[in-house]
Amino acid sequence: MKQSPNHNSPWQLARRAERMNPSVIREILKITERPGIVSFAGGLPSAKTFPVAEFARACATVLRDDAAAALQYSASEGYGKLLEMVAGRLPWAVDPGQILITTGSQQGLDLVAKVLIDTDSPVMVETPTYLGALQAFTPMEPRIVSVRSDESGVDVDDLTRKHVAGTRFLYVLPNFQNPTGRTMVEARRAALVERAAQLGLPLVEDNPYGDLWFDAPPPPPLTARNPDGCIYLGSFSKVLAPGLRLGFLVAPKAVFPKLLQAKQAADLHSPGFNQRVIADVMQGGFLDRHVPTIRALYKAQRDAMLAALSREMPGADEEDPDQRMTWNKPDGGMFLWARLPKGMDAIALLPKAVDKGVAFVPGAAFFADTPDPRSLRLSFVTPSVAEIERGVAALAAAVRENMPVAA
């Protein structure tokens, strides 16, 4: 919501500040603080997965053995041992000198925007795409170009038609995408990387959810196929804990120095203490033991949501998808994408669903241009199975009561 100017104030906002908007999701999360609300809205990892005991031990170890360095200013690139650990976990050969530790992967998006986007420069995104990326890119005043996407990923032919010279990059989340939960198939990845190289189009690959696969790992990253044509973003938030605010980016040598300079201007470096704690926790193959427990929990909760949707939603026997609610079955990650029956609007439905005790995120927030008013995002990882069942029943009741009356 644009605020009215205060004519008594001496502060004059930059033009880019007027393009900043509050996060729709963060605003919805305020609603979920009401007692009794089951929230399918937040993209929050389950607190059940946080390795609290390991963090307690690592904090004590770091303070005992390395307190002076951990509590001092440090290198902007990141803690050397952590950089080496990140490089060792990536599925292609990476020089640790091309890795930059960021204050959450969201900072990686902000740095990319500052370094690569000029006013009116074209930037391509999937349809729909991650809201946080749009928030990071928009203040730099680009011209956002939405590329058609489907359950297999980016439509490469549509990308070719819409690409123009000078397009700065395509931003893409190939694995268990936020908001749709979809995964780009191998054939589409190969075609996208090949076409992007032909067009001279850089790719910004965001992969915070890639380790959260349920039955089989996703295909290799786009960046592994063309490291010099991609910037890769990763995160520790989904496999360890988001409160530590640590992520990383891998960048080609052609752009890494400028990303590093932007990082120095933003915050000098990410917290050295947090970096050492994470490095200590990761020793001895901890993630190889820990991440499978996260996958098992999230898969069980995805299955509970799918079962509840099938059981509770009206019109399950209706063949026409326009006459019933539809949803996908993600192979990993944290989100499920759904569409309401024809004639319904997710934004209009939200307050009615909240009145019944359940919250979700309307899908319109994730579209750069023409939104789909019928779409909504459901997160299945934070509520318990009992809460999922109760929340889906409440959502189904709201849908049932607000479905258009057939003519």
mmCIF file of C-alpha atoms in Angstrom:
data_model
loop_
_atom_site.group_PDB
_atom_site.id
_atom_site.type_symbol
_atom_site.label_atom_id
_atom_site.label_comp_id
_atom_site.label_asym_id
_atom_site.label_seq_id
_atom_site.Cartn_x
_atom_site.Cartn_y
_atom_site.Cartn_z
ATOM 1 C CA MET A 1 0.000 0.000 0.000
ATOM 2 C CA LYS A 2 1.498 3.368 -1.028
ATOM 3 C CA GLN A 3 1.748 5.791 1.871
ATOM 4 C CA SER A 4 0.586 9.383 1.559
ATOM 5 C CA PRO A 5 3.492 11.841 1.536
ATOM 6 C CA ASN A 6 4.170 13.676 4.765
ATOM 7 C CA HIS A 7 4.655 17.275 3.646
ATOM 8 C CA ASN A 8 6.131 18.206 7.020
ATOM 9 C CA SER A 9 8.936 15.671 6.694
ATOM 10 C CA PRO A 10 12.358 16.644 5.307
ATOM 11 C CA TRP A 11 12.954 13.091 4.018
ATOM 12 C CA GLN A 12 12.727 12.541 0.276
ATOM 13 C CA LEU A 13 12.630 8.879 -0.667
ATOM 14 C CA ALA A 14 14.599 7.532 -3.600
ATOM 15 C CA ARG A 15 12.529 6.474 -6.583
ATOM 16 C CA ARG A 16 13.491 2.855 -5.974
ATOM 17 C CA ALA A 17 12.005 3.018 -2.475
ATOM 18 C CA GLU A 18 8.564 3.619 -3.968
ATOM 19 C CA ARG A 19 8.901 0.306 -5.778
ATOM 20 C CA MET A 20 9.425 -1.567 -2.515
ATOM 21 C CA ASN A 21 6.391 -3.399 -1.175
ATOM 22 C CA PRO A 22 5.771 -5.392 1.993
ATOM 23 C CA SER A 23 5.936 -9.154 1.709
ATOM 24 C CA VAL A 24 2.426 -10.510 1.237
ATOM 25 C CA ILE A 25 3.509 -13.654 3.034
ATOM 26 C CA ARG A 26 4.867 -11.741 6.013
ATOM 27 C CA GLU A 27 1.583 -9.866 6.274
ATOM 28 C CA ILE A 28 -0.392 -13.106 6.177
ATOM 29 C CA LEU A 29 1.857 -14.617 8.838
ATOM 30 C CA LYS A 30 0.621 -11.931 11.227
ATOM 31 C CA ILE A 31 -2.864 -13.436 10.861
ATOM 32 C CA THR A 32 -1.567 -16.875 11.753
ATOM 33 C CA GLU A 33 -0.496 -15.627 15.170
ATOM 34 C CA ARG A 34 -4.154 -15.667 16.191
ATOM 35 C CA PRO A 35 -4.895 -18.604 18.505
ATOM 36 C CA GLY A 36 -6.275 -21.683 16.802
ATOM 37 C CA ILE A 37 -5.215 -20.827 13.247
ATOM 38 C CA VAL A 38 -3.670 -23.680 11.264
ATOM 39 C CA SER A 39 -1.144 -22.056 8.956
ATOM 40 C CA PHE A 40 -0.315 -23.450 5.539
ATOM 41 C CA ALA A 41 1.050 -19.992 4.681
ATOM 42 C CA GLY A 42 4.634 -19.728 5.854
ATOM 43 C CA GLY A 43 7.627 -21.174 4.075
ATOM 44 C CA LEU A 44 9.098 -22.038 7.450
ATOM 45 C CA PRO A 45 11.098 -25.220 8.041
ATOM 46 C CA SER A 46 9.746 -27.404 10.803
ATOM 47 C CA ALA A 47 11.365 -26.555 14.131
ATOM 48 C CA LYS A 48 11.364 -30.301 14.812
ATOM 49 C CA THR A 49 14.272 -30.576 12.380
ATOM 50 C CA PHE A 50 16.596 -28.088 14.112
ATOM 51 C CA PRO A 51 19.628 -29.950 15.537
ATOM 52 C CA VAL A 52 19.586 -28.078 18.839
ATOM 53 C CA ALA A 53 21.942 -30.410 20.725
ATOM 54 C CA GLU A 54 24.509 -30.246 17.942
ATOM 55 C CA PHE A 55 24.320 -26.459 17.889
ATOM 56 C CA ALA A 56 24.767 -26.288 21.666
ATOM 57 C CA ARG A 57 27.859 -28.463 21.466
ATOM 58 C CA ALA A 58 29.274 -26.533 18.491
ATOM 59 C CA CYS A 59 28.718 -23.156 20.167
ATOM 60 C CA ALA A 60 30.635 -24.312 23.219
ATOM 61 C CA THR A 61 33.439 -25.724 21.071
ATOM 62 C CA VAL A 62 33.821 -22.570 18.997
ATOM 63 C CA LEU A 63 33.851 -20.313 22.064
ATOM 64 C CA ARG A 64 36.366 -22.565 23.800
ATOM 65 C CA ASP A 65 38.744 -23.124 20.905
ATOM 66 C CA ASP A 66 38.343 -20.164 18.543
ATOM 67 C CA ALA A 67 36.565 -17.329 20.367
ATOM 68 C CA ALA A 68 38.892 -14.516 19.345
ATOM 69 C CA ALA A 69 38.516 -15.212 15.618
ATOM 70 C CA ALA A 70 34.845 -16.145 15.827
ATOM 71 C CA LEU A 71 33.904 -12.870 17.521
ATOM 72 C CA GLN A 72 36.185 -10.640 15.418
ATOM 73 C CA TYR A 73 35.692 -9.097 11.982
ATOM 74 C CA SER A 74 36.566 -11.617 9.288
ATOM 75 C CA ALA A 75 37.015 -12.107 5.556
ATOM 76 C CA SER A 76 34.144 -10.970 3.359
ATOM 77 C CA GLU A 77 34.307 -14.165 1.289
ATOM 78 C CA GLY A 78 33.552 -16.325 4.312
ATOM 79 C CA TYR A 79 35.195 -18.728 6.744
ATOM 80 C CA GLY A 80 37.728 -20.781 4.794
ATOM 81 C CA LYS A 81 36.789 -24.141 6.281
ATOM 82 C CA LEU A 82 33.105 -23.571 5.507
ATOM 83 C CA LEU A 83 33.918 -22.521 1.944
ATOM 84 C CA GLU A 84 35.793 -25.792 1.453
ATOM 85 C CA MET A 85 32.903 -27.781 2.935
ATOM 86 C CA VAL A 86 30.425 -26.107 0.586
ATOM 87 C CA ALA A 87 32.656 -26.805 -2.405
ATOM 88 C CA GLY A 88 32.950 -30.453 -1.370
ATOM 89 C CA ARG A 89 29.164 -30.905 -1.251
ATOM 90 C CA LEU A 90 28.444 -29.459 -4.688
ATOM 91 C CA PRO A 91 27.973 -31.982 -7.514
ATOM 92 C CA TRP A 92 30.528 -30.362 -9.814
ATOM 93 C CA ALA A 93 34.126 -29.220 -9.343
ATOM 94 C CA VAL A 94 34.144 -25.797 -7.689
ATOM 95 C CA ASP A 95 37.061 -23.649 -6.588
ATOM 96 C CA PRO A 96 36.295 -22.417 -3.029
ATOM 97 C CA GLY A 97 37.555 -19.038 -4.246
ATOM 98 C CA GLN A 98 34.390 -18.731 -6.325
ATOM 99 C CA ILE A 99 32.086 -19.206 -3.310
ATOM 100 C CA LEU A 100 30.748 -16.304 -1.267
ATOM 101 C CA ILE A 101 29.009 -16.879 2.066
ATOM 102 C CA THR A 102 25.906 -14.668 2.270
ATOM 103 C CA THR A 103 23.614 -13.585 5.078
ATOM 104 C CA GLY A 104 20.878 -15.951 3.958
ATOM 105 C CA SER A 105 20.395 -16.816 0.304
ATOM 106 C CA GLN A 106 18.043 -13.815 0.146
ATOM 107 C CA GLN A 107 21.128 -11.611 0.349
ATOM 108 C CA GLY A 108 22.479 -13.477 -2.650
ATOM 109 C CA LEU A 109 19.446 -12.310 -4.629
ATOM 110 C CA ASP A 110 19.978 -8.757 -3.429
ATOM 111 C CA LEU A 111 23.651 -8.799 -4.458
ATOM 112 C CA VAL A 112 22.806 -10.235 -7.880
ATOM 113 C CA ALA A 113 20.226 -7.485 -8.379
ATOM 114 C CA LYS A 114 22.637 -4.705 -7.400
ATOM 115 C CA VAL A 115 25.455 -5.979 -9.594
ATOM 116 C CA LEU A 116 23.559 -7.064 -12.716
ATOM 117 C CA ILE A 117 20.412 -4.941 -13.070
ATOM 118 C CA ASP A 118 20.174 -1.437 -14.532
ATOM 119 C CA THR A 119 17.002 0.620 -14.860
ATOM 120 C CA ASP A 120 14.783 -0.832 -17.606
ATOM 121 C CA SER A 121 17.090 -3.773 -18.270
ATOM 122 C CA PRO A 122 15.149 -6.974 -19.063
ATOM 123 C CA VAL A 123 15.189 -9.737 -16.442
ATOM 124 C CA MET A 124 13.401 -13.035 -17.091
ATOM 125 C CA VAL A 125 11.582 -15.110 -14.477
ATOM 126 C CA GLU A 126 9.476 -18.263 -14.408
ATOM 127 C CA THR A 127 5.691 -18.102 -14.191
ATOM 128 C CA PRO A 128 4.986 -18.078 -11.278
ATOM 129 C CA THR A 129 8.193 -17.311 -9.378
ATOM 130 C CA TYR A 130 9.535 -16.751 -5.877
ATOM 131 C CA LEU A 131 8.097 -13.590 -4.326
ATOM 132 C CA GLY A 132 11.343 -12.810 -2.470
ATOM 133 C CA ALA A 133 13.219 -12.640 -5.770
ATOM 134 C CA LEU A 134 10.715 -10.160 -7.167
ATOM 135 C CA GLN A 135 11.172 -8.081 -4.011
ATOM 136 C CA ALA A 136 14.952 -8.130 -4.457
ATOM 137 C CA PHE A 137 14.888 -7.299 -8.163
ATOM 138 C CA THR A 138 12.120 -4.677 -8.308
ATOM 139 C CA PRO A 139 13.920 -1.770 -6.550
ATOM 140 C CA MET A 140 16.596 -1.895 -9.257
ATOM 141 C CA GLU A 141 13.814 -0.975 -11.728
ATOM 142 C CA PRO A 142 14.198 -3.778 -14.273
ATOM 143 C CA ARG A 143 11.688 -4.759 -16.902
ATOM 144 C CA ILE A 144 10.500 -8.146 -15.639
ATOM 145 C CA VAL A 145 9.674 -10.623 -18.404
ATOM 146 C CA SER A 146 7.598 -13.639 -17.385
ATOM 147 C CA VAL A 147 8.403 -16.867 -19.210
ATOM 148 C CA ARG A 148 5.702 -19.490 -19.511
ATOM 149 C CA SER A 149 6.307 -22.560 -17.373
ATOM 150 C CA ASP A 150 4.552 -25.862 -16.824
ATOM 151 C CA GLU A 151 4.945 -28.971 -14.654
ATOM 152 C CA SER A 152 8.191 -29.816 -16.508
ATOM 153 C CA GLY A 153 9.762 -26.399 -15.952
ATOM 154 C CA VAL A 154 10.551 -23.385 -18.109
ATOM 155 C CA ASP A 155 9.066 -23.378 -21.626
ATOM 156 C CA VAL A 156 12.249 -22.980 -23.672
ATOM 157 C CA ASP A 157 10.385 -21.996 -26.839
ATOM 158 C CA ASP A 158 8.569 -19.201 -25.000
ATOM 159 C CA LEU A 159 11.878 -18.055 -23.542
ATOM 160 C CA THR A 160 13.334 -17.890 -27.066
ATOM 161 C CA ARG A 161 10.388 -15.839 -28.339
ATOM 162 C CA LYS A 162 10.585 -13.340 -25.461
ATOM 163 C CA HIS A 163 14.354 -13.012 -25.196
ATOM 164 C CA VAL A 164 15.863 -9.737 -26.364
ATOM 165 C CA ALA A 165 19.463 -8.605 -26.565
ATOM 166 C CA GLY A 166 20.685 -7.236 -23.271
ATOM 167 C CA THR A 167 18.554 -9.482 -21.066
ATOM 168 C CA ARG A 168 20.555 -9.654 -17.861
ATOM 169 C CA PHE A 169 19.586 -13.156 -16.700
ATOM 170 C CA LEU A 170 16.861 -15.732 -16.235
ATOM 171 C CA TYR A 171 16.062 -16.438 -12.588
ATOM 172 C CA VAL A 172 14.982 -20.034 -12.071
ATOM 173 C CA LEU A 173 14.330 -22.526 -9.233
ATOM 174 C CA PRO A 174 14.642 -25.975 -10.816
ATOM 175 C CA ASN A 175 14.070 -28.067 -7.657
ATOM 176 C CA PHE A 176 10.785 -28.201 -5.720
ATOM 177 C CA GLN A 177 10.096 -24.653 -6.729
ATOM 178 C CA ASN A 178 8.646 -21.992 -4.459
ATOM 179 C CA PRO A 179 5.685 -21.555 -4.879
ATOM 180 C CA THR A 180 4.604 -24.501 -7.044
ATOM 181 C CA GLY A 181 6.690 -27.381 -5.665
ATOM 182 C CA ARG A 182 7.415 -28.540 -9.227
ATOM 183 C CA THR A 183 10.773 -29.894 -10.398
ATOM 184 C CA MET A 184 12.315 -29.232 -13.809
ATOM 185 C CA VAL A 185 12.790 -32.497 -15.692
ATOM 186 C CA GLU A 186 16.147 -33.569 -17.137
ATOM 187 C CA ALA A 187 15.223 -32.967 -20.779
ATOM 188 C CA ARG A 188 14.021 -29.445 -20.035
ATOM 189 C CA ARG A 189 17.204 -28.666 -18.046
ATOM 190 C CA ALA A 190 19.417 -29.777 -20.889
ATOM 191 C CA ALA A 191 17.390 -27.791 -23.434
ATOM 192 C CA LEU A 192 17.333 -24.671 -21.237
ATOM 193 C CA VAL A 193 21.091 -24.638 -20.623
ATOM 194 C CA GLU A 194 21.814 -25.203 -24.317
ATOM 195 C CA ARG A 195 19.427 -22.465 -25.462
ATOM 196 C CA ALA A 196 20.623 -20.011 -22.837
ATOM 197 C CA ALA A 197 24.219 -20.527 -23.980
ATOM 198 C CA GLN A 198 23.170 -19.950 -27.603
ATOM 199 C CA LEU A 199 21.388 -16.734 -26.629
ATOM 200 C CA GLY A 200 24.179 -15.520 -24.349
ATOM 201 C CA LEU A 201 21.653 -15.480 -21.515
ATOM 202 C CA PRO A 202 23.088 -15.941 -18.001
ATOM 203 C CA LEU A 203 21.138 -18.120 -15.561
ATOM 204 C CA VAL A 204 20.654 -17.424 -11.864
ATOM 205 C CA GLU A 205 19.880 -20.805 -10.313
ATOM 206 C CA ASP A 206 18.312 -20.717 -6.849
ATOM 207 C CA ASN A 207 18.405 -24.067 -5.043
ATOM 208 C CA PRO A 208 17.386 -23.801 -1.371
ATOM 209 C CA TYR A 209 15.246 -26.956 -1.463
ATOM 210 C CA GLY A 210 17.359 -29.331 -3.569
ATOM 211 C CA ASP A 211 18.341 -31.626 -0.666
ATOM 212 C CA LEU A 212 14.706 -32.117 0.387
ATOM 213 C CA TRP A 213 13.810 -34.837 -2.132
ATOM 214 C CA PHE A 214 11.482 -37.626 -1.015
ATOM 215 C CA ASP A 215 12.082 -40.703 -3.178
ATOM 216 C CA ALA A 216 14.853 -39.811 -5.629
ATOM 217 C CA PRO A 217 17.236 -36.854 -5.985
ATOM 218 C CA PRO A 218 16.507 -34.302 -8.713
ATOM 219 C CA PRO A 219 18.611 -34.123 -11.893
ATOM 220 C CA PRO A 220 21.993 -32.351 -11.742
ATOM 221 C CA PRO A 221 21.940 -28.552 -11.380
ATOM 222 C CA LEU A 222 21.888 -26.230 -14.348
ATOM 223 C CA THR A 223 25.138 -24.699 -13.128
ATOM 224 C CA ALA A 224 26.923 -28.057 -13.284
ATOM 225 C CA ARG A 225 26.287 -28.060 -17.048
ATOM 226 C CA ASN A 226 27.650 -24.552 -17.709
ATOM 227 C CA PRO A 227 29.421 -23.067 -14.660
ATOM 228 C CA ASP A 228 30.635 -19.987 -16.533
ATOM 229 C CA GLY A 229 27.083 -19.112 -17.588
ATOM 230 C CA CYS A 230 25.387 -19.460 -14.198
ATOM 231 C CA ILE A 231 25.281 -18.037 -10.702
ATOM 232 C CA TYR A 232 24.205 -20.646 -8.151
ATOM 233 C CA LEU A 233 22.503 -19.821 -4.845
ATOM 234 C CA GLY A 234 22.267 -22.215 -1.891
ATOM 235 C CA SER A 235 21.166 -22.090 1.724
ATOM 236 C CA PHE A 236 21.728 -23.664 5.118
ATOM 237 C CA SER A 237 18.279 -22.563 6.260
ATOM 238 C CA LYS A 238 16.332 -25.597 5.070
ATOM 239 C CA VAL A 239 18.784 -28.272 6.233
ATOM 240 C CA LEU A 240 20.013 -26.741 9.510
ATOM 241 C CA ALA A 241 18.190 -23.633 10.755
ATOM 242 C CA PRO A 242 17.000 -20.378 9.158
ATOM 243 C CA GLY A 243 17.692 -18.265 12.235
ATOM 244 C CA LEU A 244 21.447 -18.423 11.627
ATOM 245 C CA ARG A 245 20.868 -16.547 8.334
ATOM 246 C CA LEU A 246 23.561 -18.195 6.256
ATOM 247 C CA GLY A 247 23.552 -19.044 2.584
ATOM 248 C CA PHE A 248 26.082 -18.990 -0.232
ATOM 249 C CA LEU A 249 26.536 -18.217 -3.887
ATOM 250 C CA VAL A 250 28.843 -19.676 -6.510
ATOM 251 C CA ALA A 251 29.752 -17.268 -9.293
ATOM 252 C CA PRO A 252 31.959 -17.232 -12.381
ATOM 253 C CA LYS A 253 35.236 -15.354 -12.092
ATOM 254 C CA ALA A 254 33.875 -12.707 -14.462
ATOM 255 C CA VAL A 255 31.327 -11.469 -11.900
ATOM 256 C CA PHE A 256 32.574 -12.754 -8.534
ATOM 257 C CA PRO A 257 34.709 -9.678 -7.672
ATOM 258 C CA LYS A 258 31.763 -7.311 -8.106
ATOM 259 C CA LEU A 259 29.472 -9.530 -6.032
ATOM 260 C CA LEU A 260 32.143 -9.539 -3.333
ATOM 261 C CA GLN A 261 32.376 -5.739 -3.431
ATOM 262 C CA ALA A 262 28.593 -5.470 -3.133
ATOM 263 C CA LYS A 263 28.741 -7.829 -0.152
ATOM 264 C CA GLN A 264 31.415 -5.670 1.495
ATOM 265 C CA ALA A 265 29.256 -2.588 1.009
ATOM 266 C CA ALA A 266 26.204 -4.320 2.461
ATOM 267 C CA ASP A 267 27.522 -5.871 5.682
ATOM 268 C CA LEU A 268 31.302 -6.467 5.411
ATOM 269 C CA HIS A 269 30.826 -10.190 6.035
ATOM 270 C CA SER A 270 28.286 -12.694 7.310
ATOM 271 C CA PRO A 271 28.577 -13.524 11.032
ATOM 272 C CA GLY A 272 31.849 -15.353 11.600
ATOM 273 C CA PHE A 273 30.603 -17.034 14.744
ATOM 274 C CA ASN A 274 27.616 -18.529 12.915
ATOM 275 C CA GLN A 275 29.845 -19.710 10.093
ATOM 276 C CA ARG A 276 32.164 -21.531 12.489
ATOM 277 C CA VAL A 277 29.228 -23.109 14.325
ATOM 278 C CA ILE A 278 27.790 -24.460 11.076
ATOM 279 C CA ALA A 279 31.209 -25.739 9.964
ATOM 280 C CA ASP A 280 31.619 -27.513 13.295
ATOM 281 C CA VAL A 281 28.158 -29.094 13.074
ATOM 282 C CA MET A 282 28.787 -30.262 9.510
ATOM 283 C CA GLN A 283 31.961 -32.164 10.427
ATOM 284 C CA GLY A 284 31.934 -35.939 10.155
ATOM 285 C CA GLY A 285 29.183 -36.137 7.556
ATOM 286 C CA PHE A 286 26.443 -34.825 9.853
ATOM 287 C CA LEU A 287 24.229 -33.607 7.007
ATOM 288 C CA ASP A 288 24.307 -37.050 5.394
ATOM 289 C CA ARG A 289 22.716 -38.408 8.571
ATOM 290 C CA HIS A 290 20.485 -35.458 9.398
ATOM 291 C CA VAL A 291 18.880 -34.512 6.078
ATOM 292 C CA PRO A 292 17.219 -37.942 5.548
ATOM 293 C CA THR A 293 15.275 -37.390 8.785
ATOM 294 C CA ILE A 294 13.961 -34.090 7.371
ATOM 295 C CA ARG A 295 12.968 -35.805 4.123
ATOM 296 C CA ALA A 296 11.078 -38.530 5.981
ATOM 297 C CA LEU A 297 9.154 -36.014 8.090
ATOM 298 C CA TYR A 298 8.230 -33.773 5.170
ATOM 299 C CA LYS A 299 7.218 -36.700 2.969
ATOM 300 C CA ALA A 300 4.866 -37.988 5.674
ATOM 301 C CA GLN A 301 3.322 -34.545 6.027
ATOM 302 C CA ARG A 302 2.981 -34.129 2.255
ATOM 303 C CA ASP A 303 1.203 -37.482 2.125
ATOM 304 C CA ALA A 304 -1.087 -36.407 4.955
ATOM 305 C CA MET A 305 -2.038 -33.238 3.080
ATOM 306 C CA LEU A 306 -2.642 -35.090 -0.188
ATOM 307 C CA ALA A 307 -4.836 -37.638 1.580
ATOM 308 C CA ALA A 308 -6.794 -34.923 3.392
ATOM 309 C CA LEU A 309 -7.341 -32.944 0.189
ATOM 310 C CA SER A 310 -8.627 -36.036 -1.612
ATOM 311 C CA ARG A 311 -10.906 -36.877 1.300
ATOM 312 C CA GLU A 312 -12.265 -33.426 2.138
ATOM 313 C CA MET A 313 -12.463 -31.312 -0.995
ATOM 314 C CA PRO A 314 -15.855 -31.066 -2.701
ATOM 315 C CA GLY A 315 -16.285 -32.259 -6.264
ATOM 316 C CA ALA A 316 -13.687 -35.031 -6.115
ATOM 317 C CA ASP A 317 -15.706 -37.040 -8.660
ATOM 318 C CA GLU A 318 -16.024 -34.072 -11.024
ATOM 319 C CA GLU A 319 -14.036 -34.703 -14.222
ATOM 320 C CA ASP A 320 -13.899 -31.069 -15.331
ATOM 321 C CA PRO A 321 -10.949 -29.440 -13.473
ATOM 322 C CA ASP A 322 -12.712 -26.076 -13.691
ATOM 323 C CA GLN A 323 -15.486 -27.416 -11.481
ATOM 324 C CA ARG A 324 -13.326 -28.655 -8.620
ATOM 325 C CA MET A 325 -10.164 -27.812 -6.714
ATOM 326 C CA THR A 326 -6.997 -29.325 -8.188
ATOM 327 C CA TRP A 327 -3.479 -29.731 -6.788
ATOM 328 C CA ASN A 328 -0.116 -31.249 -7.674
ATOM 329 C CA LYS A 329 2.047 -33.855 -5.947
ATOM 330 C CA PRO A 330 5.522 -32.406 -5.311
ATOM 331 C CA ASP A 331 8.463 -34.819 -5.266
ATOM 332 C CA GLY A 332 10.185 -32.884 -2.478
ATOM 333 C CA GLY A 333 10.484 -29.507 -0.854
ATOM 334 C CA MET A 334 7.901 -27.727 1.257
ATOM 335 C CA PHE A 335 5.037 -26.591 -0.975
ATOM 336 C CA LEU A 336 1.998 -27.804 -2.851
ATOM 337 C CA TRP A 337 0.275 -25.725 -5.564
ATOM 338 C CA ALA A 338 -3.490 -25.750 -5.875
ATOM 339 C CA ARG A 339 -6.213 -24.107 -7.987
ATOM 340 C CA LEU A 340 -9.723 -23.263 -6.904
ATOM 341 C CA PRO A 341 -12.805 -24.026 -9.017
ATOM 342 C CA LYS A 342 -13.637 -21.650 -11.847
ATOM 343 C CA GLY A 343 -15.140 -18.403 -10.648
ATOM 344 C CA MET A 344 -13.360 -18.395 -7.283
ATOM 345 C CA ASP A 345 -10.648 -15.995 -6.143
ATOM 346 C CA ALA A 346 -8.003 -17.032 -3.598
ATOM 347 C CA ILE A 347 -7.575 -13.516 -2.235
ATOM 348 C CA ALA A 348 -11.308 -13.235 -1.600
ATOM 349 C CA LEU A 349 -11.372 -16.707 -0.051
ATOM 350 C CA LEU A 350 -8.534 -16.086 2.412
ATOM 351 C CA PRO A 351 -10.445 -14.111 5.083
ATOM 352 C CA LYS A 352 -13.282 -16.622 4.933
ATOM 353 C CA ALA A 353 -10.820 -19.469 5.402
ATOM 354 C CA VAL A 354 -9.197 -17.632 8.313
ATOM 355 C CA ASP A 355 -12.615 -17.312 9.928
ATOM 356 C CA LYS A 356 -12.770 -21.111 9.832
ATOM 357 C CA GLY A 357 -9.292 -21.455 11.313
ATOM 358 C CA VAL A 358 -6.903 -21.938 8.381
ATOM 359 C CA ALA A 359 -4.535 -19.671 6.414
ATOM 360 C CA PHE A 360 -2.783 -20.023 3.058
ATOM 361 C CA VAL A 361 -0.977 -17.770 0.565
ATOM 362 C CA PRO A 362 -2.952 -16.639 -2.498
ATOM 363 C CA GLY A 363 -0.941 -17.446 -5.596
ATOM 364 C CA ALA A 364 -1.366 -14.035 -7.218
ATOM 365 C CA ALA A 365 1.604 -12.675 -5.218
ATOM 366 C CA PHE A 366 3.998 -14.948 -7.118
ATOM 367 C CA PHE A 367 3.236 -13.641 -10.614
ATOM 368 C CA ALA A 368 5.311 -10.841 -12.102
ATOM 369 C CA ASP A 369 2.557 -9.726 -14.461
ATOM 370 C CA THR A 370 -0.827 -11.433 -15.057
ATOM 371 C CA PRO A 371 -1.764 -13.381 -11.909
ATOM 372 C CA ASP A 372 -3.850 -16.518 -11.688
ATOM 373 C CA PRO A 373 -6.567 -15.539 -9.174
ATOM 374 C CA ARG A 374 -7.554 -19.164 -8.614
ATOM 375 C CA SER A 375 -4.101 -20.316 -7.454
ATOM 376 C CA LEU A 376 -2.848 -20.779 -3.903
ATOM 377 C CA ARG A 377 0.231 -22.121 -2.158
ATOM 378 C CA LEU A 378 -0.024 -24.609 0.707
ATOM 379 C CA SER A 379 2.977 -25.419 2.905
ATOM 380 C CA PHE A 380 2.829 -28.842 4.532
ATOM 381 C CA VAL A 381 6.000 -28.922 6.629
ATOM 382 C CA THR A 382 5.211 -26.890 9.751
ATOM 383 C CA PRO A 383 1.795 -28.191 10.927
ATOM 384 C CA SER A 384 1.460 -31.621 12.531
ATOM 385 C CA VAL A 385 -0.511 -34.340 10.750
ATOM 386 C CA ALA A 386 -3.480 -33.636 13.039
ATOM 387 C CA GLU A 387 -3.265 -29.928 12.231
ATOM 388 C CA ILE A 388 -3.004 -30.690 8.514
ATOM 389 C CA GLU A 389 -6.180 -32.755 8.691
ATOM 390 C CA ARG A 390 -8.004 -30.064 10.662
ATOM 391 C CA GLY A 391 -6.746 -27.276 8.412
ATOM 392 C CA VAL A 392 -7.651 -29.014 5.165
ATOM 393 C CA ALA A 393 -11.141 -29.774 6.518
ATOM 394 C CA ALA A 394 -11.549 -26.074 7.345
ATOM 395 C CA LEU A 395 -10.270 -25.043 3.911
ATOM 396 C CA ALA A 396 -12.638 -27.497 2.228
ATOM 397 C CA ALA A 397 -15.557 -26.044 4.184
ATOM 398 C CA ALA A 398 -14.611 -22.527 3.059
ATOM 399 C CA VAL A 399 -14.349 -23.686 -0.562
ATOM 400 C CA ARG A 400 -17.651 -25.527 -0.367
ATOM 401 C CA GLU A 401 -19.509 -22.547 1.070
ATOM 402 C CA ASN A 402 -18.101 -20.110 -1.507
ATOM 403 C CA MET A 403 -18.225 -22.135 -4.719
ATOM 404 C CA PRO A 404 -20.220 -20.394 -7.469
ATOM 405 C CA VAL A 405 -23.756 -21.650 -7.852
ATOM 406 C CA ALA A 406 -24.156 -23.532 -11.134
ATOM 407 C CA ALA A 407 -26.408 -21.767 -13.622
#
